Coordinates of N, CA and C in Angstrom, one line a residue:
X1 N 0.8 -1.2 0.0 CA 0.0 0.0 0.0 C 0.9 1.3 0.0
X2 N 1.8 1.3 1.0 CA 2.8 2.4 0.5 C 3.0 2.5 -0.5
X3 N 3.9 1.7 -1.2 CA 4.5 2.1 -2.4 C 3.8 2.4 -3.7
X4 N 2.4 2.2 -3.7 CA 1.3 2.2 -4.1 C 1.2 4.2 -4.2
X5 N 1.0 4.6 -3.3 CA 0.8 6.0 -2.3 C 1.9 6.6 -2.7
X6 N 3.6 6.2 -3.0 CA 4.6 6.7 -3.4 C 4.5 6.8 -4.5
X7 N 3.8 5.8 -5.3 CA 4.5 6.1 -7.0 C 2.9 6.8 -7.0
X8 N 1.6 7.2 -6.6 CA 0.9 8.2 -6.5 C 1.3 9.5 -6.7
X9 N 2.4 9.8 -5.6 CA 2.6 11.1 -5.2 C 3.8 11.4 -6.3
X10 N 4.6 10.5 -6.6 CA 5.5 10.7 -7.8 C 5.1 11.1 -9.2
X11 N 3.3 10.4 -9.3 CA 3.3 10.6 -10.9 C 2.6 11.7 -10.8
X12 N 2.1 12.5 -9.4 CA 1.1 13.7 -9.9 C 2.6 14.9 -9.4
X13 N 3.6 14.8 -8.9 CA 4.3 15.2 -9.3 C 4.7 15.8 -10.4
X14 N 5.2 14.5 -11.1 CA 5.6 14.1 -12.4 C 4.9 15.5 -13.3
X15 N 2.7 15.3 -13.5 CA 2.0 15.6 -13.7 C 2.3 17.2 -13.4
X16 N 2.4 17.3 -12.0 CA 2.6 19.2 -11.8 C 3.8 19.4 -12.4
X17 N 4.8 19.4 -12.9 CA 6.0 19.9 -13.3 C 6.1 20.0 -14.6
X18 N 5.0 19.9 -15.1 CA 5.1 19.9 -16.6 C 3.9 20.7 -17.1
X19 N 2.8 21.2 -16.7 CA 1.6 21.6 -16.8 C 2.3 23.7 -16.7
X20 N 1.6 24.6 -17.5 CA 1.6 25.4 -17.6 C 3.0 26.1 -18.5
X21 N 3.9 25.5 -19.0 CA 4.7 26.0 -19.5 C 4.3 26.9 -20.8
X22 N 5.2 28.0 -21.0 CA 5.4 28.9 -21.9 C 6.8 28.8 -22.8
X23 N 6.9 28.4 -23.6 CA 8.1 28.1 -24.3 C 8.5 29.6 -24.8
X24 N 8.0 30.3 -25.0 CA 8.1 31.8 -25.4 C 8.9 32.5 -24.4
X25 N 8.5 32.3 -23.2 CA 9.1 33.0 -22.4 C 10.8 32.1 -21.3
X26 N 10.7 31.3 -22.3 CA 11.9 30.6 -21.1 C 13.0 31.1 -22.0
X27 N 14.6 30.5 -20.9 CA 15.6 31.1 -22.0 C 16.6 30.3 -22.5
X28 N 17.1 30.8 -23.3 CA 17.8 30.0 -24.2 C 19.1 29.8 -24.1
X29 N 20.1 28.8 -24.2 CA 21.0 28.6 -23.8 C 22.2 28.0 -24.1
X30 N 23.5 27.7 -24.6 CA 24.2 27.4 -25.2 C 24.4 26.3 -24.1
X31 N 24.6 24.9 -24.6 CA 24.8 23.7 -23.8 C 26.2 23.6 -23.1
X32 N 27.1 24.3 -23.5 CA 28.4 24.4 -23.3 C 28.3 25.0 -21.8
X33 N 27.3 25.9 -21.7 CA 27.5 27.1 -20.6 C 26.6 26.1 -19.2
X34 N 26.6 25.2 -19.6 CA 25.6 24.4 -18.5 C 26.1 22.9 -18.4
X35 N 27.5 22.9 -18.5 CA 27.6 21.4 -18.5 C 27.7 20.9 -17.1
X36 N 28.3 22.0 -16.0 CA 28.5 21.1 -14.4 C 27.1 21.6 -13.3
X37 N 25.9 22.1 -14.5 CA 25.0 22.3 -13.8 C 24.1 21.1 -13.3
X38 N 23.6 20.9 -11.9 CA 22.2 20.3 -11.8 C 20.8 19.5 -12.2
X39 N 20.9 19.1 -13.2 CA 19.5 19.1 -13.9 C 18.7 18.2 -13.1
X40 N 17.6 18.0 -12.8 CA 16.6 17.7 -12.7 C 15.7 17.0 -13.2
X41 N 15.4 17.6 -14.5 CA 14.6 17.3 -15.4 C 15.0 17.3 -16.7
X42 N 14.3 16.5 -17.6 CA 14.9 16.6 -19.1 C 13.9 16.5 -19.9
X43 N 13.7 17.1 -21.3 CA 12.8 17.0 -22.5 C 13.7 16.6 -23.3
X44 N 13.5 15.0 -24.1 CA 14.0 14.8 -25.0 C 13.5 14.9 -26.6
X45 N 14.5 14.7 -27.8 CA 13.1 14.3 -28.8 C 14.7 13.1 -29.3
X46 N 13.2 11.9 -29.4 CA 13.8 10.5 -30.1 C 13.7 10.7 -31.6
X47 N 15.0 10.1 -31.9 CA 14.0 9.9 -33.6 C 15.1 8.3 -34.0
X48 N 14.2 7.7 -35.0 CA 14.7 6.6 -35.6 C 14.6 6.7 -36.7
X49 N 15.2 6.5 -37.7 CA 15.2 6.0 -38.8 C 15.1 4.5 -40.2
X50 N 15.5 3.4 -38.6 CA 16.1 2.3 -39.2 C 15.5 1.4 -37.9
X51 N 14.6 0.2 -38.2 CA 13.8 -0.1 -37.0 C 13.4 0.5 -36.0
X52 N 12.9 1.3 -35.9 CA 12.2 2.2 -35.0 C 11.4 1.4 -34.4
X53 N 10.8 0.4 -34.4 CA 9.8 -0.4 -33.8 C 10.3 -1.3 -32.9
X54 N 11.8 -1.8 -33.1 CA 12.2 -2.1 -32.0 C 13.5 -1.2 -30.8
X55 N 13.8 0.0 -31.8 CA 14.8 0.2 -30.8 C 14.0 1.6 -30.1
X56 N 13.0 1.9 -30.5 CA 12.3 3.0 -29.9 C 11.8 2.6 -28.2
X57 N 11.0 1.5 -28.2 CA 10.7 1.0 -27.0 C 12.0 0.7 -26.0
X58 N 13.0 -0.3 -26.9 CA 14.1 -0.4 -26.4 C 14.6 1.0 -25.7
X59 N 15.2 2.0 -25.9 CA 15.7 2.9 -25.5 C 14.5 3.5 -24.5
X60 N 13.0 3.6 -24.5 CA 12.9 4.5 -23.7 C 12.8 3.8 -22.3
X61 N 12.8 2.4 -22.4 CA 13.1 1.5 -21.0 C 14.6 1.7 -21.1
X62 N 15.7 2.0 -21.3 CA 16.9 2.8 -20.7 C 16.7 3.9 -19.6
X63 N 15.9 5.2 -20.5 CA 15.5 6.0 -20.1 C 14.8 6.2 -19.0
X64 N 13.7 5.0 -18.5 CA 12.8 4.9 -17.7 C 13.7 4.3 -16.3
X65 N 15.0 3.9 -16.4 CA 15.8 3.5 -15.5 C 16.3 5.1 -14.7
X66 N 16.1 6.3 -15.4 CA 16.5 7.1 -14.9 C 16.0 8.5 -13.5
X67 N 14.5 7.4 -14.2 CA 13.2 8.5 -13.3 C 11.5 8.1 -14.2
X68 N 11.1 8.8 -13.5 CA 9.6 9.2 -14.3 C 10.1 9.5 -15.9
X69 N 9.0 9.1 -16.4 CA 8.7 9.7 -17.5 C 7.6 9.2 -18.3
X70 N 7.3 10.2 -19.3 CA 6.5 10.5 -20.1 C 6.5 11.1 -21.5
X71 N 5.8 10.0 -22.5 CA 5.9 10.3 -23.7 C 5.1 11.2 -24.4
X72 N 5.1 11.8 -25.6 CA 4.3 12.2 -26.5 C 3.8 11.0 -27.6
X73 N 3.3 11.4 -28.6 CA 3.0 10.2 -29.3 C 4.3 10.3 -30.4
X74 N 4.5 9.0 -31.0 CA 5.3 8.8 -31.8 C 4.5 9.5 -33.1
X75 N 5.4 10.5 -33.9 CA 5.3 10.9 -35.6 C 5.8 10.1 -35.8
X76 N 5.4 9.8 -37.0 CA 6.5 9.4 -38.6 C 6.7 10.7 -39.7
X77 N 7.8 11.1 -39.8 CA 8.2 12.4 -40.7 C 9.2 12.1 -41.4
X78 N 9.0 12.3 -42.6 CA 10.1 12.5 -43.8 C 11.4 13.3 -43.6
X79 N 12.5 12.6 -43.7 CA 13.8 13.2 -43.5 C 13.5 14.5 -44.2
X80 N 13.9 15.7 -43.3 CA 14.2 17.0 -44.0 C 15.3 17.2 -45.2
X81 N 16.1 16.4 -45.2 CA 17.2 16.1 -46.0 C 17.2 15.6 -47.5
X82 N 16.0 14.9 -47.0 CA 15.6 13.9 -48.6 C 15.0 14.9 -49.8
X83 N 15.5 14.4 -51.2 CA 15.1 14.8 -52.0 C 15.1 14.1 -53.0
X84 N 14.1 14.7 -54.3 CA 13.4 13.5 -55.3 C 14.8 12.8 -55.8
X85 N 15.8 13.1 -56.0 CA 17.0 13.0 -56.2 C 17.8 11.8 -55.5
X86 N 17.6 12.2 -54.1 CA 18.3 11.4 -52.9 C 17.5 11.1 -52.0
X87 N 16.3 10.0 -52.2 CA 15.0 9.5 -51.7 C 16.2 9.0 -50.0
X88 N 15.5 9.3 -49.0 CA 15.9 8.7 -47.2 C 14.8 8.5 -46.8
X89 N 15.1 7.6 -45.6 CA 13.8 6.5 -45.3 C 13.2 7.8 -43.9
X90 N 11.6 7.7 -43.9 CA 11.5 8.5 -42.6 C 11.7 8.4 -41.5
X91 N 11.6 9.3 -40.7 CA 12.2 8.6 -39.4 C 10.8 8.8 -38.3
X92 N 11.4 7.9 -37.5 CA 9.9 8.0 -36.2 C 10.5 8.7 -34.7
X93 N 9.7 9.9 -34.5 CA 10.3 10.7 -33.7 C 9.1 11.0 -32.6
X94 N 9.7 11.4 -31.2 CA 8.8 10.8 -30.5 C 9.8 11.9 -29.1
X95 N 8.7 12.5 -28.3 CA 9.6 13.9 -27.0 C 9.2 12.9 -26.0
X96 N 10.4 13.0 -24.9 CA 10.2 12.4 -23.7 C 10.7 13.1 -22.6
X97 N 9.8 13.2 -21.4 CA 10.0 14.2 -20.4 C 10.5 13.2 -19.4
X98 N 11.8 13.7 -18.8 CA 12.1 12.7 -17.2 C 12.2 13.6 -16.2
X99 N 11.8 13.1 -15.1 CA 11.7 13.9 -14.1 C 12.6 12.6 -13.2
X100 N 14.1 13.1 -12.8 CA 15.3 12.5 -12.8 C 14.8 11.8 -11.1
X101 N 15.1 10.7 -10.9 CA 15.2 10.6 -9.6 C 16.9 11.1 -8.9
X102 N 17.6 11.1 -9.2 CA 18.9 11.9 -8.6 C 18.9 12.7 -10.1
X103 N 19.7 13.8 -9.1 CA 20.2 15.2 -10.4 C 21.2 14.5 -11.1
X104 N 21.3 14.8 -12.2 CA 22.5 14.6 -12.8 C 22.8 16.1 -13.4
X105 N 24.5 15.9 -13.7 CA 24.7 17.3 -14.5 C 24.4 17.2 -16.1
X106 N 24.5 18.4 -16.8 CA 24.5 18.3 -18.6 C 25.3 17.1 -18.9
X107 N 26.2 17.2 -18.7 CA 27.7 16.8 -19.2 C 27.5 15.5 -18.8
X108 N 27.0 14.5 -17.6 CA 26.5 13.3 -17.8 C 25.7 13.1 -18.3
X109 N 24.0 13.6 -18.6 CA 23.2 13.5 -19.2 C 23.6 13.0 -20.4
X110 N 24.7 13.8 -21.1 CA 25.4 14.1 -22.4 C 25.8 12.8 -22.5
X111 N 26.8 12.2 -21.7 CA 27.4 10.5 -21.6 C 26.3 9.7 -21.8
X112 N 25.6 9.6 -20.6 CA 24.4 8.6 -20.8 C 23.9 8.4 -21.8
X113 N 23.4 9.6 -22.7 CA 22.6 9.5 -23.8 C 23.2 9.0 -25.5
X114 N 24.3 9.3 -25.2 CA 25.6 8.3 -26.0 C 25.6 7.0 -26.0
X115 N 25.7 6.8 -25.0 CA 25.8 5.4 -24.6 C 24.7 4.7 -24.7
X116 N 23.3 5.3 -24.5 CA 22.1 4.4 -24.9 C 21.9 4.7 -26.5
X117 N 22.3 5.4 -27.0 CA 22.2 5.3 -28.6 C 23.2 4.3 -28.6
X118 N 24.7 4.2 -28.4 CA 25.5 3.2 -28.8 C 25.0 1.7 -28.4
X119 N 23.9 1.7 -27.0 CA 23.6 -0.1 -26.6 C 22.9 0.1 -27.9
X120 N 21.9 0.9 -28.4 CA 20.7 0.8 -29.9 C 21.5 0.5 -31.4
X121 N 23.2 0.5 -30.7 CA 23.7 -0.2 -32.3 C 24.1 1.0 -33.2
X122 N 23.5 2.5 -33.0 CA 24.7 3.3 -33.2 C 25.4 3.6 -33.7
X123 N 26.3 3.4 -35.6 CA 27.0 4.0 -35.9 C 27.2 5.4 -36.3
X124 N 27.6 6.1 -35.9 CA 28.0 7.6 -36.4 C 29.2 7.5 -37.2
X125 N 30.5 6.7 -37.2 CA 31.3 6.7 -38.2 C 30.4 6.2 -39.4
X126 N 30.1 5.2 -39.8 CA 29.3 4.5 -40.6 C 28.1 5.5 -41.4
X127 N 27.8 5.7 -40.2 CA 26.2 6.9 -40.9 C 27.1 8.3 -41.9
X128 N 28.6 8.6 -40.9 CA 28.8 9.7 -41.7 C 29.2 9.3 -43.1
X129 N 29.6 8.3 -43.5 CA 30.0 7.8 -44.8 C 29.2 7.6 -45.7
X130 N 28.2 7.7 -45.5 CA 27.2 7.1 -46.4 C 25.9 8.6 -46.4
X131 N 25.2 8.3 -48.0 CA 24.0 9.4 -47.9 C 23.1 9.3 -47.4
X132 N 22.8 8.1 -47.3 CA 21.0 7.6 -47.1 C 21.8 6.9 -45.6
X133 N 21.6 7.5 -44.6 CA 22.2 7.1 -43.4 C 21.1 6.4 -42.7
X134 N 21.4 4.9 -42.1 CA 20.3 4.3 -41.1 C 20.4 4.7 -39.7
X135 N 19.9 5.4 -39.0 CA 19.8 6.0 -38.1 C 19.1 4.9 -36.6
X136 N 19.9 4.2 -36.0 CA 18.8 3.2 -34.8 C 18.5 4.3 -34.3
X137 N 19.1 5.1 -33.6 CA 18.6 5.6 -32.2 C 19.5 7.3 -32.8
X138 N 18.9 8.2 -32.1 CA 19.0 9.2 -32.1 C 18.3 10.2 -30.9
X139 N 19.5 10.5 -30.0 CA 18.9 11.4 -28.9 C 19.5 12.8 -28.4
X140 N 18.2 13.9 -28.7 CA 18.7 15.2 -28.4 C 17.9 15.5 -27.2
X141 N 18.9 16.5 -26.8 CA 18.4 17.4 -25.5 C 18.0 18.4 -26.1
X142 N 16.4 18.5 -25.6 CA 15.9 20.0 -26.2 C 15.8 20.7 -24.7
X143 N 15.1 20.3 -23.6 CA 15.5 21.3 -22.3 C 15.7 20.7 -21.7
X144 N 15.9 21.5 -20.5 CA 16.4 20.9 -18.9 C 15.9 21.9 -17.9
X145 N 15.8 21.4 -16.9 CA 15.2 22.2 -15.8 C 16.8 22.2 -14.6
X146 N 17.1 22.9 -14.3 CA 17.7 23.0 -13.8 C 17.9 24.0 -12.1
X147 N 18.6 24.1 -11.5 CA 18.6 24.7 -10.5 C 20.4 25.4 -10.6
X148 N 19.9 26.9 -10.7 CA 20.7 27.7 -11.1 C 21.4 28.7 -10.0
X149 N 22.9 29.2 -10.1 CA 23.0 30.5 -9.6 C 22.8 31.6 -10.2
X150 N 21.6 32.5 -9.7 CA 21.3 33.7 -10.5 C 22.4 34.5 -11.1
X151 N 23.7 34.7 -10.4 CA 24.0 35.0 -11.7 C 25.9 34.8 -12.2
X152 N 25.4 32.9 -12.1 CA 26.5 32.0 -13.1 C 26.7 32.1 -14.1
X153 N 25.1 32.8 -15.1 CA 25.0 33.1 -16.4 C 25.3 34.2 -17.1
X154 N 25.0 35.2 -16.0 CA 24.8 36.5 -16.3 C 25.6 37.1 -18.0
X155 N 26.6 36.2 -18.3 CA 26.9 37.1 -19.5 C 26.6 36.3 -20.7
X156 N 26.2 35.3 -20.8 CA 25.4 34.7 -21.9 C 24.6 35.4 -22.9
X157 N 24.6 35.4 -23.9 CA 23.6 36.4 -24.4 C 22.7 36.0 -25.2
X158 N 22.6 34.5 -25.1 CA 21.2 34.1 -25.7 C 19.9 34.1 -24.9
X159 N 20.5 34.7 -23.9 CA 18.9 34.7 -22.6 C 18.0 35.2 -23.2
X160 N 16.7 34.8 -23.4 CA 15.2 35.3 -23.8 C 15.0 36.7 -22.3
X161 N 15.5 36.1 -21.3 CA 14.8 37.3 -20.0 C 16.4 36.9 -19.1
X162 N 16.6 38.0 -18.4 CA 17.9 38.5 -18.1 C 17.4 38.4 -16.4
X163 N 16.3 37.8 -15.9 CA 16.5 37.5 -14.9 C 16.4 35.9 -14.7
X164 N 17.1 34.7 -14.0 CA 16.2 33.6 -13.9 C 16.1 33.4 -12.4
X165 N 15.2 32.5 -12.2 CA 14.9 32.1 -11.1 C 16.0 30.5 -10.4
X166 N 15.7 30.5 -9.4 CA 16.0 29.9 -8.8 C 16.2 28.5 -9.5
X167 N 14.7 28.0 -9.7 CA 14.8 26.8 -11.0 C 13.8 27.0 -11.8
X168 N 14.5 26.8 -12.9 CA 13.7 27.1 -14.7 C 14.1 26.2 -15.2
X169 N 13.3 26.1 -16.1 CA 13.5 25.2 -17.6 C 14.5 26.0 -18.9
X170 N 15.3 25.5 -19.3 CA 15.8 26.2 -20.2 C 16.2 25.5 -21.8
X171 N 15.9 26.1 -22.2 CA 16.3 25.5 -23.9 C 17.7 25.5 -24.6
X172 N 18.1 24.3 -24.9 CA 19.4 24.3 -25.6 C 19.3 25.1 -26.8
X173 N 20.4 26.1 -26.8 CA 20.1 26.5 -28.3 C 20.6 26.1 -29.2
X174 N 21.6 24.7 -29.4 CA 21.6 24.1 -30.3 C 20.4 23.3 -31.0
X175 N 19.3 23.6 -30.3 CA 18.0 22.8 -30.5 C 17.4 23.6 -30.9
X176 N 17.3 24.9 -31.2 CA 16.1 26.3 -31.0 C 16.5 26.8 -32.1
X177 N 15.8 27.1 -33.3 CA 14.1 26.7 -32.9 C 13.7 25.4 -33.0
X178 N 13.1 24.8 -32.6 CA 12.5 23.6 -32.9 C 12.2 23.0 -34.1
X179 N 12.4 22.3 -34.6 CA 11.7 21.3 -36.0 C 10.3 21.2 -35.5
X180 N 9.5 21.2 -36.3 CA 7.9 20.6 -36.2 C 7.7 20.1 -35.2
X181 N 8.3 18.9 -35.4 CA 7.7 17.4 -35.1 C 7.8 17.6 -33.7
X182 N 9.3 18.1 -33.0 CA 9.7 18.5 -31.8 C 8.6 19.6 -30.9
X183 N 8.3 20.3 -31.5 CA 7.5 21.3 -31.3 C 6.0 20.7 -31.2
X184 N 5.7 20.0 -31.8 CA 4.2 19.2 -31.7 C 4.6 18.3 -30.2
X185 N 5.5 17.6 -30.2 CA 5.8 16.3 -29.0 C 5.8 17.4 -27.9
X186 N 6.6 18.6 -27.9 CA 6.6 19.2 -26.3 C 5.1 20.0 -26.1
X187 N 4.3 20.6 -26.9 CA 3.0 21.1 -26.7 C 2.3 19.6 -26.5
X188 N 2.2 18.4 -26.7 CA 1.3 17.7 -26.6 C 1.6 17.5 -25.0
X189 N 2.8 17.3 -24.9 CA 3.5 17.2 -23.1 C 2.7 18.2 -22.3
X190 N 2.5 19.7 -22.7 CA 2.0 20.4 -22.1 C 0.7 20.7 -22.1
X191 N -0.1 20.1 -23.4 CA -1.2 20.0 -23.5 C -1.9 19.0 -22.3
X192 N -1.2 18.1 -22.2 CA -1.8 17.1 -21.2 C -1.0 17.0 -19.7
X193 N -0.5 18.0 -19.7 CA -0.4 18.8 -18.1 C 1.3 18.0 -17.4
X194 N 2.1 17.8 -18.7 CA 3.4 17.0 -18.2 C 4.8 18.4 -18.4
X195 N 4.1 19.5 -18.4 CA 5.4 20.7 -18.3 C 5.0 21.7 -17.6
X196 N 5.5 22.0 -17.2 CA 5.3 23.7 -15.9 C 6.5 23.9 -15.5
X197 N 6.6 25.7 -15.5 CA 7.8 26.3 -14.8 C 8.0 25.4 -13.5

C-alpha cells in the first residue's frame, strides 16, 4: 500500500512539473554554458530512422531507468534532408519528459545519452560515410530544468529574460528553434499537463 501511495505522489508530481509552461518566455542557452549544472529534469526528442519499432521502445526502458517519465506520441516524418534525387527512409520521432530521480549534471546526461544510442547499435562513423544514413537511435536534448545561480549566467547572451529564477526550464540553443515534429511532441506534453515552470 505504500509504495502504491509513493509512485501516486510521484506521478502527480511528475503531472505538476510539466503543466503550464510557456516556451516563449523561457531562455535560451548554449549547452556548453551548462555542463557542471544540476539538472533535474529533461525534455528529449527520439528519432529513428532504421527499426524504430524495435529500438524506440528499447531505448525508452533505458530512459525509464533514470526516473519518471512520459511520452508524447510517436510521428513518422520525412527526413528534412531527402530529395526527389536522394529519396531517405523517414524517421519515427517521438519527446520524452524525465523527471530524474537523482540530479544529474549536462555533461553526464550528455554520456548517458551516448551510450544508450550506442547499446541501440549506433553508428555515427558508418552513418557519416554514407548518404542515405540508417539511423537506430538518435537522442537530443531539447530542455532541462535546472537549478541555477542567479548570476552564473549573467553574460550569456542568448537569454530570452535577463532574470532567472531559482529553477527554470531552459532551452538548448543548439536545438532552437524547434523542428515541427519536436514542437508538436513538447505542446502535446503540455497540453496534457506534463510541463510547468
Amino acid at each position: 500500500m505504500t509504495s502504491q501511495l509513493q509512485t501516486r505522489a510521484m506521478m502527480h508530481k511528475v503531472h505538476n512539473a510539466l503543466t503550464d509552461l510557456n516556451l516563449e518566455t523561457l531562455t535560451v542557452c548554449a549547452p556548453h554554458m551548462l555542463q557542471v549544472q544540476p539538472v533535474t529534469a529533461v525534455l528529449l526528442a527520439l528519432g529513428s530512422n532504421y527499426q524504430a519499432d524495435y529500438y524506440l521502445p528499447r531505448v525508452r526502458d533505458s530512459l525509464a531507468m533514470l526516473g519518471q517519465i512520459k511520452l508524447s506520441t510517436a510521428f513518422q516524418n520525412p527526413d528534412f534532408t531527402a530529395t526527389l534525387e536522394q529519396p531517405k527512409p523517414d524517421y519515427t520521432n517521438q519527446c520524452v519528459y524525465i523527471a530524474l530521480t537523482s540530479p544529474m549534471t549536462l555533461q553526464q546526461l550528455q554520456q548517458t545519452f551516448k551510450k544508450f544510442e550506442s547499446d541501440c547499435n549506433r553508428q555515427r562513423v558508418t552513418e557519416a560515410q554514407t548518404t542515405s544514413k540508417k539511423v537506430t537511435m538518435d537522442i537530443d536534448i531539447l530542455l532541462i530544468k535546472t537549478a541555477l545561480d542567479k548570476n552564473s549566467l549573467s553574460r550569456e547572451k542568448t537569454f530570452k529574460t535577463p532574470d532567472i529564477t531559482r529553477t527554470t526550464w531552459i532551452i538548448m540553443a543548439d536545438r532552437y528553434p524547434f523542428k515541427a515534429h519536436e514542437r508538436a511532441g513538447i505542446e502535446e506534453l503540455i497540453l496534457n499537463g506534463f510541463l510547468k515552470d
